[in-house]
Amino acid sequence: MRNYSFSKKRRLHKATEFQAVIRFRCTVSGEFLQFCVKPSNLDHPRLGLIIAKKMERHAIRRNRLKRFLREVFRKHQQELDKMDCVFRLQRSLTQIDSVRIRQEAEMLIHKLRMKQCCD
């Protein structure tokens, strides 16, 4: 049975952890999101989200976007085994279209799996 939980141990917490993932430079970008990964020594993937207030002014929209991205991560965490991952909002959204954001996030995960920089 698959474990779809998203406990605290599956999150990036410290700024240094986020910086390490971003500096590793294994990245793919879409229209709104950037997805970065870095191999880790842990036996499970971890996720960090960067949704800047400058990009999305309304807290309700920022939080909703985070929920969508966490949901995509939970569904695909088996594919991202032993990786530290960061989703970053690159462009301001006029409206949050949940289907479009989910599709872009899933497409980025698939693109990154095909890319060879993370081996």
Short mmCIF file of N, CA and C in Angstrom, two decimals, residues 47-115:
data_model
loop_
_atom_site.label_atom_id
_atom_site.label_comp_id
_atom_site.label_asym_id
_atom_site.label_seq_id
_atom_site.Cartn_x
_atom_site.Cartn_y
_atom_site.Cartn_z
N LEU A 47 9.84 18.12 0.34
CA LEU A 47 9.34 19.20 -0.51
C LEU A 47 9.48 20.53 0.18
N GLY A 48 9.84 21.54 -0.60
CA GLY A 48 9.84 22.92 -0.15
C GLY A 48 9.08 23.76 -1.17
N LEU A 49 8.35 24.74 -0.69
CA LEU A 49 7.56 25.61 -1.57
C LEU A 49 8.00 27.05 -1.40
N ILE A 50 8.21 27.73 -2.51
CA ILE A 50 8.54 29.15 -2.48
C ILE A 50 7.46 29.88 -3.27
N ILE A 51 6.55 30.48 -2.54
CA ILE A 51 5.47 31.25 -3.14
C ILE A 51 5.58 32.66 -2.55
N ALA A 52 6.28 33.52 -3.24
CA ALA A 52 6.60 34.85 -2.72
C ALA A 52 5.37 35.74 -2.68
N LYS A 53 5.31 36.53 -1.64
CA LYS A 53 4.23 37.49 -1.49
C LYS A 53 4.25 38.51 -2.63
N LYS A 54 5.43 38.77 -3.14
CA LYS A 54 5.59 39.69 -4.26
C LYS A 54 4.90 39.16 -5.52
N MET A 55 4.90 37.85 -5.68
CA MET A 55 4.26 37.23 -6.85
C MET A 55 2.77 37.06 -6.68
N GLU A 56 2.34 36.73 -5.47
CA GLU A 56 0.92 36.52 -5.19
C GLU A 56 0.57 37.24 -3.90
N ARG A 57 -0.06 38.39 -4.03
CA ARG A 57 -0.33 39.27 -2.89
C ARG A 57 -1.32 38.69 -1.88
N HIS A 58 -2.31 37.95 -2.34
CA HIS A 58 -3.39 37.48 -1.47
C HIS A 58 -3.01 36.17 -0.78
N ALA A 59 -3.07 36.18 0.54
CA ALA A 59 -2.70 34.99 1.32
C ALA A 59 -3.59 33.80 0.98
N ILE A 60 -4.85 34.05 0.71
CA ILE A 60 -5.77 32.96 0.38
C ILE A 60 -5.29 32.24 -0.88
N ARG A 61 -4.88 33.00 -1.88
CA ARG A 61 -4.40 32.39 -3.13
C ARG A 61 -3.07 31.69 -2.94
N ARG A 62 -2.17 32.28 -2.13
CA ARG A 62 -0.88 31.64 -1.86
C ARG A 62 -1.10 30.30 -1.18
N ASN A 63 -1.95 30.28 -0.18
CA ASN A 63 -2.20 29.04 0.57
C ASN A 63 -2.87 27.98 -0.30
N ARG A 64 -3.79 28.42 -1.15
CA ARG A 64 -4.47 27.49 -2.05
C ARG A 64 -3.47 26.87 -3.02
N LEU A 65 -2.59 27.69 -3.56
CA LEU A 65 -1.56 27.21 -4.48
C LEU A 65 -0.65 26.19 -3.78
N LYS A 66 -0.28 26.47 -2.54
CA LYS A 66 0.54 25.54 -1.77
C LYS A 66 -0.18 24.20 -1.58
N ARG A 67 -1.47 24.25 -1.30
CA ARG A 67 -2.24 23.01 -1.15
C ARG A 67 -2.22 22.18 -2.43
N PHE A 68 -2.40 22.86 -3.57
CA PHE A 68 -2.38 22.15 -4.85
C PHE A 68 -1.03 21.50 -5.08
N LEU A 69 0.05 22.22 -4.81
CA LEU A 69 1.39 21.69 -5.05
C LEU A 69 1.73 20.55 -4.09
N ARG A 70 1.30 20.66 -2.84
CA ARG A 70 1.51 19.56 -1.89
C ARG A 70 0.75 18.31 -2.33
N GLU A 71 -0.44 18.50 -2.87
CA GLU A 71 -1.23 17.37 -3.33
C GLU A 71 -0.53 16.66 -4.50
N VAL A 72 0.00 17.42 -5.44
CA VAL A 72 0.74 16.83 -6.56
C VAL A 72 1.95 16.08 -6.04
N PHE A 73 2.67 16.68 -5.11
CA PHE A 73 3.85 16.02 -4.53
C PHE A 73 3.46 14.71 -3.84
N ARG A 74 2.39 14.73 -3.05
CA ARG A 74 1.95 13.51 -2.37
C ARG A 74 1.66 12.38 -3.36
N LYS A 75 1.02 12.72 -4.47
CA LYS A 75 0.68 11.69 -5.45
C LYS A 75 1.89 11.16 -6.20
N HIS A 76 2.93 11.96 -6.33
CA HIS A 76 4.10 11.57 -7.11
C HIS A 76 5.35 11.34 -6.27
N GLN A 77 5.22 11.27 -4.96
CA GLN A 77 6.41 11.15 -4.12
C GLN A 77 7.13 9.81 -4.30
N GLN A 78 6.43 8.79 -4.74
CA GLN A 78 7.10 7.50 -4.98
C GLN A 78 8.09 7.62 -6.14
N GLU A 79 7.76 8.46 -7.13
CA GLU A 79 8.63 8.66 -8.28
C GLU A 79 9.84 9.53 -7.92
N LEU A 80 9.73 10.33 -6.88
CA LEU A 80 10.78 11.25 -6.48
C LEU A 80 11.57 10.73 -5.30
N ASP A 81 11.68 9.43 -5.19
CA ASP A 81 12.34 8.81 -4.05
C ASP A 81 13.75 9.35 -3.85
N LYS A 82 14.07 9.67 -2.61
CA LYS A 82 15.40 10.15 -2.19
C LYS A 82 15.81 11.47 -2.86
N MET A 83 14.85 12.37 -3.04
CA MET A 83 15.13 13.68 -3.63
C MET A 83 14.60 14.78 -2.72
N ASP A 84 15.33 15.88 -2.68
CA ASP A 84 14.82 17.11 -2.07
C ASP A 84 14.29 17.95 -3.22
N CYS A 85 13.06 18.41 -3.12
CA CYS A 85 12.38 19.10 -4.22
C CYS A 85 11.91 20.48 -3.77
N VAL A 86 11.93 21.42 -4.70
CA VAL A 86 11.43 22.76 -4.43
C VAL A 86 10.59 23.22 -5.62
N PHE A 87 9.35 23.62 -5.36
CA PHE A 87 8.52 24.30 -6.34
C PHE A 87 8.61 25.79 -6.04
N ARG A 88 8.85 26.59 -7.09
CA ARG A 88 8.94 28.04 -6.93
C ARG A 88 8.00 28.71 -7.93
N LEU A 89 7.19 29.64 -7.45
CA LEU A 89 6.33 30.41 -8.34
C LEU A 89 7.18 31.46 -9.04
N GLN A 90 7.16 31.44 -10.38
CA GLN A 90 8.00 32.36 -11.16
C GLN A 90 7.25 33.60 -11.63
N ARG A 91 5.98 33.42 -11.92
CA ARG A 91 5.17 34.52 -12.45
C ARG A 91 3.91 34.67 -11.65
N SER A 92 3.44 35.88 -11.59
CA SER A 92 2.20 36.15 -10.88
C SER A 92 1.02 35.51 -11.61
N LEU A 93 0.11 34.99 -10.85
CA LEU A 93 -1.09 34.38 -11.41
C LEU A 93 -2.23 35.38 -11.36
N THR A 94 -2.99 35.48 -12.44
CA THR A 94 -4.15 36.36 -12.40
C THR A 94 -5.29 35.67 -11.66
N GLN A 95 -5.43 34.38 -11.91
CA GLN A 95 -6.41 33.57 -11.22
C GLN A 95 -5.81 32.20 -11.02
N ILE A 96 -6.12 31.57 -9.93
CA ILE A 96 -5.58 30.23 -9.71
C ILE A 96 -6.54 29.23 -10.33
N ASP A 97 -6.09 28.62 -11.40
CA ASP A 97 -6.83 27.56 -12.06
C ASP A 97 -6.22 26.25 -11.58
N SER A 98 -6.92 25.56 -10.71
CA SER A 98 -6.36 24.38 -10.07
C SER A 98 -5.96 23.31 -11.08
N VAL A 99 -6.75 23.10 -12.10
CA VAL A 99 -6.43 22.07 -13.09
C VAL A 99 -5.15 22.44 -13.83
N ARG A 100 -5.01 23.68 -14.22
CA ARG A 100 -3.83 24.13 -14.96
C ARG A 100 -2.56 24.03 -14.11
N ILE A 101 -2.65 24.45 -12.85
CA ILE A 101 -1.49 24.38 -11.96
C ILE A 101 -1.08 22.93 -11.73
N ARG A 102 -2.05 22.07 -11.47
CA ARG A 102 -1.74 20.64 -11.27
C ARG A 102 -1.10 20.04 -12.51
N GLN A 103 -1.65 20.35 -13.68
CA GLN A 103 -1.09 19.81 -14.92
C GLN A 103 0.35 20.28 -15.11
N GLU A 104 0.59 21.57 -14.85
CA GLU A 104 1.95 22.08 -15.02
C GLU A 104 2.92 21.43 -14.03
N ALA A 105 2.50 21.28 -12.77
CA ALA A 105 3.36 20.65 -11.77
C ALA A 105 3.66 19.20 -12.14
N GLU A 106 2.65 18.46 -12.58
CA GLU A 106 2.87 17.07 -12.99
C GLU A 106 3.77 16.99 -14.22
N MET A 107 3.59 17.92 -15.16
CA MET A 107 4.42 17.95 -16.35
C MET A 107 5.88 18.23 -15.97
N LEU A 108 6.11 19.13 -15.02
CA LEU A 108 7.46 19.44 -14.58
C LEU A 108 8.12 18.24 -13.90
N ILE A 109 7.36 17.52 -13.10
CA ILE A 109 7.90 16.31 -12.45
C ILE A 109 8.28 15.30 -13.52
N HIS A 110 7.42 15.11 -14.51
CA HIS A 110 7.71 14.16 -15.58
C HIS A 110 8.93 14.60 -16.39
N LYS A 111 9.00 15.89 -16.72
CA LYS A 111 10.14 16.43 -17.46
C LYS A 111 11.45 16.20 -16.72
N LEU A 112 11.41 16.44 -15.41
CA LEU A 112 12.62 16.30 -14.61
C LEU A 112 13.07 14.85 -14.53
N ARG A 113 12.12 13.93 -14.47
CA ARG A 113 12.48 12.51 -14.44
C ARG A 113 13.16 12.10 -15.74
N MET A 114 12.81 12.73 -16.85
CA MET A 114 13.41 12.42 -18.14
C MET A 114 14.79 13.08 -18.29
N LYS A 115 15.01 14.15 -17.56
CA LYS A 115 16.27 14.88 -17.63
C LYS A 115 17.36 14.09 -16.90
#
